[in-house]
Amino acid sequence: AAAGSASAETVTVRSDGTDLTSVYGAADLNDKWDSGSTEISMNGSSAKISGSGAEYKDGKVVISKAGTYVFSGELTDGQIMIDAEKEAVVHIVLNGAKITSSTSAAIYATKNAKKVIVTLADNTVNELADAKEYTYENADDEEPDAALFVKNDLTFNGGGTLKITANKKAVHTKDSLVILGGAYEISSADDCFKGKDAITAEGGIFDLTVTDTEEGKGMTSEGSVKLYGGTMNIEDSNEGLEG
């Protein structure tokens, strides 16, 4: 099902003329970064960090402060963990990044931060893959449950591509999800995009496939799912959109 015109780049004006600077904050619409950003160059089982606010330990790049973090290269078995201070806005730039985890989510944000913004850098292909079997500290834990899992508001922007291969859900936020641009090629055993409060897509190109469960959906929210632009193809899901 199509929804408006295709555009992978960050949308700033809706087709009806609505200026999105009146709807979203400047941080949501910002798909750039500068020399003050922290750069993380990943190489197999290691990562080199230039800048502050992040450290690499036990296979994880752990982000502890608000700021912009630019990821490139490949982490063959690890995770980006966002565990920043309360009310922090953390800007993740995927600049030709590939992250695979054998034990959990590829990107995991705890409940402390206020918002996570993921920029898909123009002209890049980025890949995330989660574990086939998740390892939890406690037997009754159920989170994370997605290749990209955040307990905060989540925004996607930029003109690049994000490919996700998910053994559980692909993208799951426990708050609101906003998609302002990007191209998404997702193969997920469960929901491709799940938001708690709402999902709003202003633009983007979506190629979504649910592979295993009868319950999986392309986009689902306990609140609303609103599509203002972009193009969407959903295959083999129980229900394409729900909200």
Coordinates of N, CA and C in Angstrom, one line a residue:
A1 N 0.8 -1.2 0.0 CA 0.0 0.0 0.0 C 0.9 1.2 0.0
A2 N 0.6 2.2 -0.8 CA 1.4 3.4 -0.9 C 0.8 4.5 -0.1
A3 N 1.6 5.3 0.5 CA 1.2 6.5 1.3 C 2.0 7.7 0.8
G4 N 1.5 8.4 -0.1 CA 2.2 9.6 -0.6 C 3.3 9.3 -1.6
S5 N 4.3 10.2 -1.7 CA 5.4 10.1 -2.6 C 6.6 9.5 -1.9
A6 N 7.4 8.8 -2.7 CA 8.6 8.2 -2.1 C 9.7 9.2 -1.9
S7 N 10.3 9.2 -0.7 CA 11.4 10.0 -0.4 C 12.2 9.4 0.7
A8 N 13.5 9.1 0.5 CA 14.3 8.6 1.5 C 14.9 9.6 2.4
E9 N 15.0 10.9 1.9 CA 15.6 12.0 2.6 C 14.7 12.5 3.7
T10 N 15.3 13.1 4.7 CA 14.6 13.7 5.8 C 13.5 14.7 5.3
V11 N 12.3 14.5 5.7 CA 11.2 15.3 5.2 C 11.1 16.5 6.1
T12 N 10.9 17.7 5.6 CA 10.8 18.9 6.4 C 9.4 19.6 6.2
V13 N 8.8 19.2 5.1 CA 7.4 19.8 4.7 C 6.5 18.7 4.3
R14 N 5.3 18.6 4.8 CA 4.4 17.6 4.4 C 3.8 18.0 3.0
S15 N 3.2 17.0 2.4 CA 2.5 17.2 1.1 C 1.4 18.3 1.2
D16 N 0.8 18.4 2.4 CA -0.2 19.5 2.5 C 0.4 20.8 2.8
G17 N 1.7 20.9 2.9 CA 2.3 22.2 3.1 C 2.7 22.5 4.6
T18 N 2.4 21.6 5.5 CA 2.7 21.7 6.9 C 4.3 21.8 7.1
D19 N 4.7 22.8 7.7 CA 6.2 23.0 8.0 C 6.5 22.1 9.2
L20 N 7.3 21.1 9.1 CA 7.6 20.2 10.2 C 8.4 20.8 11.3
T21 N 9.0 22.0 11.1 CA 9.7 22.6 12.2 C 8.7 23.1 13.2
S22 N 7.4 23.2 12.9 CA 6.4 23.5 13.9 C 5.8 22.3 14.6
V23 N 6.2 21.1 14.1 CA 5.7 19.9 14.7 C 6.7 19.2 15.5
Y24 N 8.0 19.2 15.0 CA 9.1 18.5 15.7 C 10.2 19.5 16.1
G25 N 11.0 19.0 17.1 CA 12.1 19.8 17.5 C 13.3 19.8 16.5
A26 N 14.2 20.8 16.7 CA 15.3 20.8 15.8 C 16.2 19.6 15.8
A27 N 16.2 18.9 17.0 CA 17.1 17.7 17.1 C 16.5 16.6 16.3
D28 N 15.2 16.5 16.2 CA 14.5 15.4 15.4 C 14.9 15.6 13.9
L29 N 14.9 16.9 13.4 CA 15.1 17.1 12.0 C 16.6 17.2 11.6
N30 N 17.5 17.2 12.6 CA 18.9 17.3 12.3 C 19.5 16.0 11.9
D31 N 19.9 16.0 10.6 CA 20.5 14.7 10.1 C 22.0 15.0 9.8
K32 N 22.6 16.0 10.4 CA 24.0 16.3 10.2 C 24.8 16.1 11.4
W33 N 26.1 16.2 11.3 CA 27.0 16.2 12.5 C 28.3 17.0 12.1
D34 N 29.0 17.3 13.2 CA 30.2 18.2 13.0 C 31.4 17.6 13.6
S35 N 32.5 18.3 13.6 CA 33.8 17.9 14.1 C 33.8 17.6 15.6
G36 N 32.7 18.2 16.3 CA 32.7 18.0 17.8 C 32.0 16.7 18.1
S37 N 31.5 15.9 17.2 CA 30.9 14.6 17.4 C 31.9 13.6 17.8
T38 N 31.4 12.6 18.6 CA 32.3 11.4 18.9 C 32.2 10.4 17.8
E39 N 33.3 10.0 17.3 CA 33.4 9.0 16.2 C 33.8 7.7 16.7
I40 N 33.1 6.6 16.3 CA 33.3 5.3 16.7 C 33.6 4.5 15.4
S41 N 34.8 4.0 15.3 CA 35.2 3.1 14.2 C 35.3 1.7 14.6
M42 N 34.4 0.9 14.1 CA 34.3 -0.5 14.5 C 35.1 -1.4 13.6
N43 N 35.7 -2.4 14.2 CA 36.5 -3.3 13.3 C 36.5 -4.7 14.0
G44 N 35.5 -5.5 13.5 CA 35.4 -6.9 14.0 C 35.0 -6.9 15.5
S45 N 35.9 -7.3 16.3 CA 35.5 -7.4 17.8 C 36.1 -6.3 18.6
S46 N 36.4 -5.2 17.9 CA 36.9 -4.0 18.6 C 36.3 -2.7 18.1
A47 N 36.5 -1.6 18.8 CA 36.0 -0.3 18.4 C 37.0 0.8 18.9
K48 N 37.3 1.7 18.0 CA 38.2 2.8 18.3 C 37.3 4.0 18.5
I49 N 37.4 4.7 19.6 CA 36.5 5.8 19.9 C 37.3 7.1 20.0
S50 N 36.9 8.1 19.2 CA 37.6 9.4 19.2 C 36.5 10.5 19.7
G51 N 36.7 10.9 20.9 CA 35.8 11.8 21.5 C 35.3 11.3 22.9
S52 N 34.4 12.0 23.5 CA 33.9 11.7 24.8 C 32.5 11.2 24.8
G53 N 32.1 10.6 26.0 CA 30.8 10.2 26.2 C 30.5 8.7 25.9
A54 N 31.5 8.0 25.4 CA 31.3 6.6 25.1 C 32.6 5.8 25.4
E55 N 32.4 4.5 25.7 CA 33.6 3.6 26.0 C 33.2 2.3 25.4
Y56 N 34.2 1.5 25.1 CA 34.1 0.2 24.6 C 34.5 -0.8 25.7
K57 N 33.5 -1.7 26.1 CA 33.9 -2.7 27.1 C 33.0 -3.9 26.9
D58 N 33.6 -5.1 27.1 CA 32.9 -6.3 27.0 C 32.1 -6.5 25.8
G59 N 32.6 -6.0 24.6 CA 31.9 -6.2 23.4 C 30.8 -5.1 23.1
K60 N 30.7 -4.2 24.0 CA 29.7 -3.1 23.8 C 30.3 -1.8 23.7
V61 N 29.7 -0.9 22.9 CA 30.0 0.5 22.9 C 28.9 1.1 23.8
V62 N 29.3 1.6 25.0 CA 28.3 2.1 25.9 C 28.4 3.6 25.9
I63 N 27.2 4.2 25.6 CA 27.1 5.7 25.6 C 26.5 6.2 26.9
S64 N 27.1 7.1 27.6 CA 26.7 7.5 28.9 C 26.3 9.0 29.0
K65 N 26.4 9.7 27.9 CA 26.1 11.2 27.9 C 25.4 11.6 26.7
A66 N 24.6 12.7 26.8 CA 24.0 13.3 25.6 C 25.1 13.7 24.6
G67 N 24.7 13.7 23.3 CA 25.7 14.1 22.3 C 25.4 13.3 21.0
T68 N 26.3 13.5 20.1 CA 26.2 12.9 18.7 C 27.4 11.9 18.6
Y69 N 27.0 10.7 18.2 CA 27.9 9.6 18.0 C 27.8 9.0 16.6
V70 N 29.0 9.0 15.9 CA 29.0 8.6 14.5 C 29.7 7.2 14.4
F71 N 28.9 6.3 13.9 CA 29.4 4.9 13.9 C 29.7 4.5 12.4
S72 N 30.9 3.9 12.2 CA 31.2 3.3 10.9 C 31.9 2.0 11.1
G73 N 32.0 1.2 10.1 CA 32.6 -0.1 10.2 C 31.7 -1.2 10.7
E74 N 32.3 -2.3 11.0 CA 31.5 -3.5 11.4 C 31.9 -4.0 12.8
L75 N 30.9 -4.3 13.6 CA 31.0 -5.0 14.9 C 30.4 -6.3 14.7
T76 N 31.2 -7.4 14.7 CA 30.8 -8.7 14.4 C 30.0 -9.4 15.4
D77 N 30.2 -9.1 16.7 CA 29.4 -9.6 17.8 C 29.5 -8.7 18.9
G78 N 28.5 -7.7 19.0 CA 28.5 -6.7 20.0 C 27.2 -5.9 20.0
Q79 N 27.3 -4.7 20.6 CA 26.1 -4.0 20.8 C 26.4 -2.5 21.0
I80 N 25.5 -1.6 20.6 CA 25.5 -0.2 21.0 C 24.5 -0.2 22.2
M81 N 25.0 0.2 23.4 CA 24.1 0.3 24.5 C 24.1 1.8 24.9
I82 N 22.9 2.4 25.0 CA 22.7 3.8 25.3 C 22.2 3.8 26.8
D83 N 23.0 4.2 27.7 CA 22.7 4.3 29.1 C 23.0 5.6 29.6
A84 N 22.4 6.7 29.0 CA 22.8 8.0 29.3 C 22.0 8.6 30.5
E85 N 22.4 9.8 30.9 CA 21.7 10.4 32.1 C 20.3 10.8 31.8
K86 N 19.5 11.0 32.8 CA 18.1 11.3 32.7 C 18.0 12.6 31.8
E87 N 17.0 12.6 30.9 CA 16.6 13.7 30.0 C 17.7 13.9 28.9
A88 N 18.6 13.0 28.8 CA 19.6 13.2 27.7 C 19.0 12.9 26.3
V89 N 19.4 13.6 25.3 CA 19.1 13.4 23.9 C 20.3 12.8 23.3
V90 N 20.2 11.6 22.8 CA 21.4 10.9 22.2 C 21.2 10.8 20.7
H91 N 22.1 11.3 19.9 CA 22.0 11.3 18.5 C 23.0 10.2 17.9
I92 N 22.5 9.2 17.4 CA 23.3 8.1 16.8 C 23.3 8.3 15.2
V93 N 24.5 8.4 14.7 CA 24.6 8.5 13.2 C 25.2 7.1 12.7
L94 N 24.4 6.4 11.9 CA 24.9 5.2 11.3 C 25.5 5.6 9.9
N95 N 26.8 5.6 9.8 CA 27.5 6.1 8.6 C 28.3 4.9 8.0
G96 N 27.5 4.0 7.5 CA 28.1 2.7 6.9 C 28.5 1.8 8.1
A97 N 27.5 1.5 8.9 CA 27.7 0.6 10.1 C 27.0 -0.7 10.0
K98 N 27.6 -1.7 10.5 CA 27.0 -3.1 10.5 C 27.3 -3.6 11.9
I99 N 26.2 -4.0 12.6 CA 26.3 -4.4 14.0 C 25.5 -5.7 14.1
T100 N 26.2 -6.8 14.6 CA 25.5 -8.1 14.9 C 25.7 -8.5 16.3
S101 N 24.7 -9.0 16.9 CA 24.8 -9.5 18.3 C 24.4 -11.0 18.3
S102 N 25.2 -11.8 19.0 CA 24.9 -13.2 19.2 C 24.1 -13.5 20.5
T103 N 23.9 -12.4 21.3 CA 23.3 -12.7 22.6 C 22.1 -11.7 22.9
S104 N 21.9 -10.7 22.1 CA 20.9 -9.7 22.4 C 20.5 -8.8 21.2
A105 N 20.1 -7.6 21.6 CA 19.8 -6.6 20.5 C 21.1 -6.0 20.0
A106 N 21.0 -5.5 18.8 CA 22.2 -4.8 18.2 C 22.3 -3.4 18.8
I107 N 21.2 -2.7 19.0 CA 21.1 -1.4 19.6 C 20.1 -1.5 20.8
Y108 N 20.5 -1.0 22.0 CA 19.7 -1.1 23.1 C 19.8 0.1 24.0
A109 N 18.7 0.8 24.2 CA 18.7 2.0 25.0 C 17.8 1.8 26.2
T110 N 18.4 2.1 27.4 CA 17.7 1.9 28.7 C 16.7 3.1 28.8
K111 N 16.0 3.1 29.9 CA 14.9 4.0 30.1 C 15.4 5.4 30.6
N112 N 16.7 5.6 30.8 CA 17.1 6.8 31.4 C 17.0 8.0 30.5
A113 N 17.5 7.8 29.3 CA 17.6 9.0 28.3 C 16.2 9.4 27.9
K114 N 16.1 10.7 27.5 CA 14.8 11.3 27.1 C 14.4 10.8 25.6
K115 N 15.4 10.8 24.7 CA 15.1 10.5 23.3 C 16.4 10.0 22.7
V116 N 16.2 9.1 21.7 CA 17.2 8.6 20.8 C 16.9 9.0 19.4
I117 N 17.8 9.6 18.7 CA 17.6 10.0 17.3 C 18.6 9.2 16.5
V118 N 18.2 8.5 15.5 CA 19.0 7.7 14.6 C 19.0 8.3 13.2
T119 N 20.2 8.8 12.8 CA 20.4 9.3 11.5 C 21.0 8.2 10.6
L120 N 20.4 8.0 9.4 CA 21.0 7.1 8.4 C 21.7 8.0 7.4
A121 N 23.0 8.0 7.5 CA 23.8 9.0 6.7 C 23.5 8.8 5.2
D122 N 23.4 9.9 4.5 CA 23.2 9.8 3.1 C 24.1 8.9 2.3
N123 N 23.6 8.1 1.4 CA 24.4 7.3 0.5 C 25.2 6.2 1.3
T124 N 24.6 5.7 2.4 CA 25.2 4.6 3.1 C 24.2 3.5 3.3
V125 N 24.7 2.3 3.4 CA 23.9 1.1 3.8 C 24.3 0.7 5.2
N126 N 23.4 0.5 6.1 CA 23.7 0.1 7.5 C 22.9 -1.1 7.8
E127 N 23.5 -2.0 8.6 CA 22.8 -3.3 8.9 C 22.8 -3.6 10.4
L128 N 21.7 -4.1 10.8 CA 21.6 -4.6 12.2 C 21.1 -6.0 12.2
A129 N 21.6 -6.9 13.1 CA 21.1 -8.2 13.2 C 21.2 -8.6 14.7
D130 N 20.1 -9.2 15.2 CA 20.0 -9.6 16.6 C 20.3 -11.1 16.8
A131 N 20.3 -11.5 18.0 CA 20.6 -12.9 18.4 C 19.4 -13.8 18.0
K132 N 19.8 -15.1 17.7 CA 18.7 -16.1 17.5 C 18.1 -16.4 18.9
E133 N 18.9 -16.5 19.9 CA 18.4 -16.7 21.3 C 19.0 -15.6 22.1
Y134 N 18.1 -14.8 22.8 CA 18.6 -13.7 23.7 C 19.0 -14.3 25.0
T135 N 20.1 -13.7 25.6 CA 20.6 -14.0 26.9 C 20.2 -12.9 27.8
Y136 N 19.5 -13.3 28.9 CA 19.0 -12.3 29.9 C 19.7 -12.5 31.2
E137 N 19.8 -11.4 32.0 CA 20.4 -11.6 33.3 C 19.5 -12.4 34.3
N138 N 18.2 -12.2 34.1 CA 17.3 -12.9 35.0 C 16.3 -13.7 34.1
A139 N 15.9 -14.8 34.6 CA 15.1 -15.8 33.8 C 13.8 -15.2 33.4
D140 N 13.2 -14.3 34.2 CA 11.9 -13.7 33.9 C 12.0 -12.4 33.0
D141 N 13.2 -12.0 32.6 CA 13.3 -10.8 31.8 C 12.7 -11.1 30.4
E142 N 12.1 -10.0 29.8 CA 11.6 -10.1 28.5 C 12.1 -9.0 27.6
E143 N 12.9 -8.2 28.1 CA 13.5 -7.1 27.3 C 15.0 -7.1 27.4
P144 N 15.7 -6.7 26.3 CA 15.1 -6.2 25.0 C 14.5 -7.4 24.2
D145 N 13.7 -7.0 23.2 CA 13.0 -8.0 22.4 C 13.0 -7.6 20.9
A146 N 14.0 -6.8 20.5 CA 14.1 -6.3 19.1 C 15.6 -6.0 18.8
A147 N 15.8 -6.1 17.5 CA 17.2 -5.8 17.0 C 17.6 -4.4 17.4
L148 N 16.6 -3.4 17.4 CA 16.8 -2.1 17.8 C 15.7 -1.8 18.8
F149 N 16.1 -1.7 20.1 CA 15.1 -1.6 21.2 C 15.5 -0.4 22.1
V150 N 14.5 0.5 22.2 CA 14.7 1.6 23.1 C 13.5 1.8 24.0
K151 N 13.8 2.3 25.2 CA 12.7 2.6 26.2 C 12.4 4.0 26.2
N152 N 12.7 4.8 25.2 CA 12.5 6.2 25.1 C 11.8 6.5 23.8
D153 N 11.6 7.8 23.5 CA 11.1 8.3 22.2 C 12.2 8.0 21.2
L154 N 11.8 7.6 20.0 CA 12.8 7.3 19.0 C 12.4 8.0 17.7
T155 N 13.4 8.6 17.0 CA 13.3 9.3 15.8 C 14.3 8.8 14.8
F156 N 13.8 8.5 13.5 CA 14.7 8.2 12.4 C 14.7 9.3 11.4
N157 N 15.9 9.7 10.9 CA 16.0 10.6 9.8 C 17.2 10.3 8.9
G158 N 17.4 11.1 7.9 CA 18.5 10.9 7.0 C 18.1 10.2 5.7
G159 N 19.0 10.1 4.8 CA 18.7 9.6 3.5 C 19.3 8.3 3.2
G160 N 19.9 7.6 4.2 CA 20.6 6.3 3.9 C 19.6 5.1 4.1
T161 N 20.2 4.0 4.0 CA 19.4 2.7 4.1 C 19.7 2.0 5.4
L162 N 18.7 1.4 6.0 CA 18.8 0.5 7.1 C 18.3 -0.8 6.8
K163 N 19.1 -1.9 6.9 CA 18.7 -3.2 6.7 C 18.7 -3.9 8.1
I164 N 17.6 -4.6 8.4 CA 17.5 -5.3 9.7 C 17.1 -6.7 9.4
T165 N 17.8 -7.7 10.0 CA 17.4 -9.1 10.0 C 17.2 -9.4 11.5
A166 N 15.9 -9.7 11.8 CA 15.5 -9.8 13.2 C 14.9 -11.1 13.5
N167 N 15.4 -11.7 14.6 CA 14.8 -13.0 15.1 C 13.6 -12.8 16.0
K168 N 13.5 -11.6 16.5 CA 12.3 -11.2 17.3 C 11.7 -10.0 16.6
K169 N 11.4 -8.9 17.2 CA 11.0 -7.7 16.5 C 12.2 -7.0 15.9
A170 N 11.9 -6.2 14.9 CA 13.0 -5.4 14.3 C 13.3 -4.1 15.1
V171 N 12.3 -3.3 15.2 CA 12.4 -2.0 15.9 C 11.3 -1.9 16.9
H172 N 11.6 -1.7 18.2 CA 10.6 -1.6 19.2 C 11.0 -0.4 20.2
T173 N 10.1 0.5 20.3 CA 10.2 1.6 21.3 C 9.1 1.6 22.3
K174 N 9.4 1.8 23.5 CA 8.4 1.8 24.6 C 7.7 3.2 24.7
D175 N 8.1 4.1 23.8 CA 7.4 5.4 23.8 C 7.0 5.7 22.3
S176 N 7.2 6.9 21.8 CA 6.7 7.2 20.5 C 7.8 7.1 19.4
L177 N 7.4 6.7 18.2 CA 8.3 6.5 17.1 C 8.0 7.5 16.0
V178 N 9.0 8.2 15.5 CA 8.8 9.1 14.4 C 9.8 8.8 13.3
I179 N 9.3 8.7 12.1 CA 10.2 8.4 10.9 C 10.1 9.5 9.9
L180 N 11.2 10.2 9.8 CA 11.3 11.4 8.9 C 12.0 11.2 7.6
G181 N 12.5 10.0 7.4 CA 13.2 9.7 6.1 C 13.9 8.4 6.3
G182 N 14.7 8.0 5.2 CA 15.4 6.8 5.2 C 14.7 5.7 4.4
A183 N 15.5 4.7 4.0 CA 15.0 3.5 3.3 C 15.2 2.3 4.3
Y184 N 14.1 1.5 4.4 CA 14.1 0.4 5.4 C 13.9 -0.9 4.7
E185 N 14.8 -1.8 4.8 CA 14.7 -3.2 4.2 C 14.7 -4.1 5.4
I186 N 13.6 -4.6 5.8 CA 13.5 -5.4 7.1 C 12.9 -6.7 6.9
S187 N 13.6 -7.7 7.4 CA 13.1 -9.1 7.5 C 13.0 -9.5 9.0
S188 N 11.8 -9.6 9.5 CA 11.6 -9.8 10.9 C 10.7 -11.0 11.3
A189 N 11.0 -11.7 12.3 CA 10.2 -12.8 12.7 C 8.9 -12.3 13.3
D190 N 9.0 -11.1 13.9 CA 7.8 -10.5 14.6 C 7.6 -9.1 14.0
D191 N 7.0 -8.2 14.7 CA 6.7 -6.9 14.2 C 7.9 -6.2 13.7
C192 N 7.8 -5.5 12.5 CA 8.9 -4.7 11.9 C 9.1 -3.4 12.7
F193 N 8.0 -2.7 13.0 CA 8.1 -1.5 13.8 C 7.0 -1.6 14.8
K194 N 7.4 -1.4 16.1 CA 6.4 -1.4 17.2 C 6.7 -0.2 18.1
G195 N 5.6 0.7 18.2 CA 5.7 1.8 19.2 C 4.6 1.7 20.2
K196 N 4.8 2.2 21.4 CA 3.8 2.1 22.4 C 2.8 3.2 22.2
D197 N 3.2 4.5 22.3 CA 2.2 5.6 22.2 C 1.8 5.9 20.8
A198 N 2.7 5.9 19.9 CA 2.3 6.3 18.5 C 3.4 6.0 17.6
I199 N 3.1 5.8 16.3 CA 4.1 5.7 15.2 C 3.6 6.8 14.2
T200 N 4.5 7.6 13.8 CA 4.2 8.6 12.8 C 5.3 8.6 11.7
A201 N 5.0 8.3 10.5 CA 5.9 8.3 9.3 C 5.6 9.5 8.4
E202 N 6.6 10.4 8.4 CA 6.4 11.6 7.5 C 7.0 11.3 6.1
G203 N 7.8 10.3 6.0 CA 8.4 9.9 4.7 C 9.2 8.7 4.9
G204 N 9.9 8.2 3.8 CA 10.7 7.0 3.9 C 10.2 6.0 2.8
I205 N 11.0 5.0 2.6 CA 10.7 3.9 1.7 C 10.8 2.6 2.5
F206 N 9.7 1.9 2.6 CA 9.6 0.7 3.5 C 9.4 -0.5 2.7
D207 N 10.3 -1.5 2.9 CA 10.1 -2.8 2.3 C 10.2 -3.8 3.5
L208 N 9.0 -4.2 4.0 CA 8.9 -4.9 5.3 C 8.4 -6.4 5.0
T209 N 9.1 -7.3 5.6 CA 8.7 -8.7 5.6 C 8.6 -9.3 6.9
V210 N 7.5 -9.9 7.3 CA 7.4 -10.7 8.5 C 7.5 -12.2 8.2
T211 N 8.5 -12.9 8.8 CA 8.9 -14.2 8.3 C 8.3 -15.4 9.0
D212 N 8.0 -15.2 10.3 CA 7.6 -16.4 11.1 C 6.3 -16.4 11.7
T213 N 6.0 -15.4 12.6 CA 4.9 -15.5 13.4 C 3.6 -15.0 12.7
E214 N 2.5 -15.6 13.2 CA 1.2 -15.2 12.6 C 0.8 -13.9 13.2
E215 N 1.4 -13.5 14.3 CA 1.0 -12.2 15.0 C 1.8 -11.0 14.5
G216 N 2.8 -11.2 13.8 CA 3.7 -10.1 13.4 C 3.0 -9.1 12.4
K217 N 3.4 -7.8 12.6 CA 2.8 -6.8 11.7 C 3.9 -5.9 11.2
G218 N 3.5 -5.2 10.1 CA 4.5 -4.2 9.6 C 4.8 -3.1 10.5
M219 N 3.7 -2.4 10.9 CA 3.8 -1.3 11.9 C 2.6 -1.5 12.9
T220 N 2.9 -1.4 14.2 CA 1.8 -1.5 15.2 C 2.1 -0.6 16.4
S221 N 1.1 -0.1 16.9 CA 1.2 0.8 18.1 C -0.1 0.6 19.0
E222 N 0.1 0.7 20.3 CA -1.0 0.7 21.2 C -1.9 2.0 21.0
G223 N -1.2 3.0 20.5 CA -1.9 4.3 20.2 C -2.3 4.3 18.7
S224 N -1.6 5.3 18.0 CA -2.0 5.5 16.6 C -0.8 5.2 15.7
V225 N -1.2 4.9 14.4 CA -0.2 4.8 13.3 C -0.6 5.8 12.3
K226 N 0.2 6.8 12.0 CA -0.1 7.8 11.0 C 0.9 7.8 9.9
L227 N 0.5 7.8 8.7 CA 1.4 7.8 7.5 C 1.1 9.1 6.7
Y228 N 2.0 10.0 6.7 CA 1.8 11.3 6.0 C 2.5 11.3 4.7
G229 N 3.5 10.3 4.5 CA 4.2 10.3 3.2 C 5.1 9.0 3.2
G230 N 5.7 8.8 2.0 CA 6.6 7.7 1.9 C 5.9 6.6 1.1
T231 N 6.5 5.5 0.8 CA 6.0 4.3 0.1 C 6.2 3.1 1.0
M232 N 5.2 2.2 0.9 CA 5.3 1.0 1.8 C 4.9 -0.3 1.1
N233 N 5.7 -1.3 1.3 CA 5.4 -2.6 0.9 C 5.6 -3.6 2.0
I234 N 4.5 -4.3 2.4 CA 4.5 -5.2 3.5 C 4.1 -6.6 3.0
E235 N 4.9 -7.6 3.3 CA 4.7 -9.0 2.9 C 4.6 -9.9 4.1
D236 N 3.6 -10.9 3.9 CA 3.5 -12.0 4.8 C 3.3 -11.6 6.3
S237 N 2.6 -10.5 6.5 CA 2.2 -10.2 7.9 C 0.8 -10.5 8.2
N238 N 0.5 -10.7 9.4 CA -0.9 -11.0 9.9 C -1.7 -9.8 9.6
E239 N -1.2 -8.6 9.8 CA -1.9 -7.4 9.5 C -0.9 -6.3 9.3
G240 N -1.0 -5.6 8.1 CA 0.1 -4.7 7.8 C 0.3 -3.5 8.8
L241 N -0.8 -2.8 9.1 CA -0.7 -1.7 10.0 C -1.8 -1.9 11.1
E242 N -1.4 -1.6 12.3 CA -2.4 -1.6 13.4 C -2.1 -0.5 14.4
G243 N -3.2 0.3 14.7 CA -3.0 1.3 15.6 C -4.2 2.2 15.6

